[in-house]
Structures are given as structure tokens and as C-alpha cells.
Coordinates of C-alpha atoms in Angstrom, one line a residue:
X1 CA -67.5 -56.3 -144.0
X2 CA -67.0 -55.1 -147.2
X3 CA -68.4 -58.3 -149.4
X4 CA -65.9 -57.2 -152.2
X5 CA -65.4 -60.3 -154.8
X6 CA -62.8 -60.5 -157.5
X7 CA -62.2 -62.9 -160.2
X8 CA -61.2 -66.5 -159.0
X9 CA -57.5 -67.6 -160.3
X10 CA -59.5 -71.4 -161.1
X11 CA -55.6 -72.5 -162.3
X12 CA -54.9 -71.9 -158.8
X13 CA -57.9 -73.8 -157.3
X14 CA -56.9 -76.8 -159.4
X15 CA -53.6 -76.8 -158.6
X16 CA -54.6 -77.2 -154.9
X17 CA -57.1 -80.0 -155.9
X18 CA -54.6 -81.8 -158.5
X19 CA -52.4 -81.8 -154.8
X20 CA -55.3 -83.2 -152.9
X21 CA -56.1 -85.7 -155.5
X22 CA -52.2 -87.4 -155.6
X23 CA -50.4 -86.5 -152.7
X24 CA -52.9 -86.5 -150.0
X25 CA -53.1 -90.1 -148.0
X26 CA -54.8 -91.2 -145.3
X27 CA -55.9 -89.2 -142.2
X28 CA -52.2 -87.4 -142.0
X29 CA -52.3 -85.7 -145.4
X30 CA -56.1 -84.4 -146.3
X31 CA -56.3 -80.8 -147.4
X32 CA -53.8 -79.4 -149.9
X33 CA -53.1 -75.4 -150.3
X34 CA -52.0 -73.1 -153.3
X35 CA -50.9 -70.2 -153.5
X36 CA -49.9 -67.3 -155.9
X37 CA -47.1 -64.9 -155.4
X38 CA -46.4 -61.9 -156.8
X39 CA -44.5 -62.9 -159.9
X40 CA -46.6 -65.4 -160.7
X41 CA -45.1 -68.8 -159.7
X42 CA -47.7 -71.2 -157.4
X43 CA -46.5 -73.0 -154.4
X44 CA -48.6 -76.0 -153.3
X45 CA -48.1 -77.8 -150.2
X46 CA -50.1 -80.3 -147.5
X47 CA -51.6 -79.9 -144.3
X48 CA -49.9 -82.1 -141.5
X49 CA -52.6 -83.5 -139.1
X50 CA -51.8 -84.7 -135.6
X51 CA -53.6 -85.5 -132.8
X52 CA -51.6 -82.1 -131.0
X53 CA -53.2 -79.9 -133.9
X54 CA -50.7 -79.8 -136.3
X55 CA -50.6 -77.4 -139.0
X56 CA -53.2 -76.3 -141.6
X57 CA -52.2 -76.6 -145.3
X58 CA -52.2 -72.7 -145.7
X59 CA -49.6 -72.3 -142.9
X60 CA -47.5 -75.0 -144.5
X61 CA -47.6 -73.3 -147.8
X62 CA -46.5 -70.4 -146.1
X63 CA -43.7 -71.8 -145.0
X64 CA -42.9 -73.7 -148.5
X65 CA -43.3 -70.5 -150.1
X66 CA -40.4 -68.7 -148.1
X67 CA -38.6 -71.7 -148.8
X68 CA -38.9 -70.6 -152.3
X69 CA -38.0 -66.8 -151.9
X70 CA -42.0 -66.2 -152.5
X71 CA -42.6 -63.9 -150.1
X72 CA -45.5 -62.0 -151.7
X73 CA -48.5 -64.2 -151.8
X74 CA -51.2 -62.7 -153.1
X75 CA -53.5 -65.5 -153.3
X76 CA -54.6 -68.2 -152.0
X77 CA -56.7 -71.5 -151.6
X78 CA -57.2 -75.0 -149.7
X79 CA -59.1 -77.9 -150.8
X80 CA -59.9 -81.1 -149.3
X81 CA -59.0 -84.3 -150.6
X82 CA -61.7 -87.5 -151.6
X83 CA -63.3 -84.1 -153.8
X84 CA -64.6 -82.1 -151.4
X85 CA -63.6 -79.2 -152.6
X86 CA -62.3 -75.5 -151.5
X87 CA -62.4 -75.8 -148.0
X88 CA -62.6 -72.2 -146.2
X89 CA -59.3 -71.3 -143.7
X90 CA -59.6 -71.6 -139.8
X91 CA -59.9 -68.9 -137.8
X92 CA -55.7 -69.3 -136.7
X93 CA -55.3 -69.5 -140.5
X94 CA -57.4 -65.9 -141.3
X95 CA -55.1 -64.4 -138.5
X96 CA -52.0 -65.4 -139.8
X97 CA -52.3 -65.1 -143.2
X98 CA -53.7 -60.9 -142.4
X99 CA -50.5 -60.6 -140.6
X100 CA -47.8 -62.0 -143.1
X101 CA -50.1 -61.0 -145.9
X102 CA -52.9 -58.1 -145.3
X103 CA -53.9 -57.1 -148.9
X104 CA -54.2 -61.4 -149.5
X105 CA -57.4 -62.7 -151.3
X106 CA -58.4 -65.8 -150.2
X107 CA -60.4 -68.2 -152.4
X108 CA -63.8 -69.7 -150.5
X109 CA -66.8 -71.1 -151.3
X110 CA -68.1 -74.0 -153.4
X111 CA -69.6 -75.4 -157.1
X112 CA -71.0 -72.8 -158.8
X113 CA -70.2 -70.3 -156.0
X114 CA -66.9 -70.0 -155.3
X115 CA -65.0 -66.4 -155.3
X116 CA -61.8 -64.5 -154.1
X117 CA -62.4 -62.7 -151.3
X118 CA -60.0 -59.9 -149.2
X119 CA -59.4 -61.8 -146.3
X120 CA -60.2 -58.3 -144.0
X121 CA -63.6 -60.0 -145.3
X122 CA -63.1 -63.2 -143.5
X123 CA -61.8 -61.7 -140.3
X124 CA -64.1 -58.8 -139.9
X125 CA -63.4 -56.0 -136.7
X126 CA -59.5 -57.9 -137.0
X127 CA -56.6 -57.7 -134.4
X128 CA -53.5 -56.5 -136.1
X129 CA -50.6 -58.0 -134.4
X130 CA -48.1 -55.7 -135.8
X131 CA -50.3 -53.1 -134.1
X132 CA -49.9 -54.4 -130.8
X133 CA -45.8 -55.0 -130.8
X134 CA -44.0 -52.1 -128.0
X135 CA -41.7 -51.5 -130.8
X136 CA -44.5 -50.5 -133.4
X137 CA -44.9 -47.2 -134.6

């Protein structure tokens, strides 16, 4: 693991917690995600819990961020509604987010010591699906 840090994009971080604060309700809707494409614009969206798993507010924004023709992310964050703050990605969340986006930082931590972080940091000795396709190369 590298341990590189780079400068935390906070109007991200409180775009996903402005999100968390008044459009997460309930047990449904409790962790809101932002992130930052290439050009600048931020996409926000919700996670969608259900007892089946449902999926995490990073994957959604994903998703809302296609919707958008964003299709470079270069950063991202999740944070948890009723304040708890930036809340870290899952482990299906690190793996998809290396393979739609590998050079993506990824915004963990919390108070006083929160930072942007490759995610190649958060998924250390990774599996590169792309890598593993019988058409790659």
C-alpha cells in the first residue's frame, strides 16, 4: 500500500452530507454519495437498502452519473445520514469503483482526519477484472 493522501475536495463531502441531511428517510434511504467528474460537475445520489442487499450509495451514483453523460469520476465520497459522517466504501464498492474507475480517489476517514485516498490504497494486492476477460489483451 502506497498511503498516498491528496487534498480533500470538502465541497464534495458536503454535498454528500447536505444529501444525507434532506433526502435520506428512514431505514431505506441512509447513506448519500458524491462524486466529481472530470469537468467538474457533482452527481449525488442515495443508497437503496433492502433486506436482498440492495445497492450501496456509490454504486447508485455510478449509475446517476452515466445518466448524466459523467463518465469520468474522479472522486468520490459517502456519508451517513443522522451526522455520522463519511462512511468508508464496502469491499463490493472498492472493486467496482477500481474497475469502472482505477485512477479514482476515494474520500475516507473522519473529523479532523479525513483525506482522499487512491482507491488501489483501499483494495491492496487487487483483482483486475478487465485482466481476467478471454478477450483482454
Amino acid at each position: 500500500m502506497t498511503s498516498q493522501t491528496h487534498p480533500v475536495d470538502h465541497e464534495l463531502v458536503e454535498a454528500a452530507a447536505h444529501v444525507a441531511r434532506t433526502r435520506c428517510r428512514g431505514d431505506n434511504h441512509t447513506v448519500a454519495a458524491a462524486a466529481r467528474d472530470r469537468d467538474g460537475r457533482i452527481v449525488t445520489a442515495v443508497n437503496a437498502y433492502h433486506f436482498t442487499g440492495g445497492p450501496c450509495a456509490e454504486l447508485v451514483v455510478i449509475g446517476a452519473a452515466a445518466a448524466q453523460g459523467a463518465h469520468e469520476l474522479e472522486t468520490i465520497v459517502a456519508v451517513g445520514d443522522r451526522e455520522r459522517g463519511v462512511v468508508p466504501p464496502c469491499g463490493r464498492c472498492r472493486q467496482v469503483l477500481l474497475d469502472y474507475f482505477p485512477g479514482i480517489e476515494v474520500i475516507v476517514g473522519d473529523g479532523d482526519r479525513v483525506r482522499a485516498v487512491p482507491v488501489t490504497d483501499l483494495l491492496p494486492e487487487t483483482y483486475v477484472w478487465a485482466d481476467h476477460q478471454l478477450d483482454a489483451g
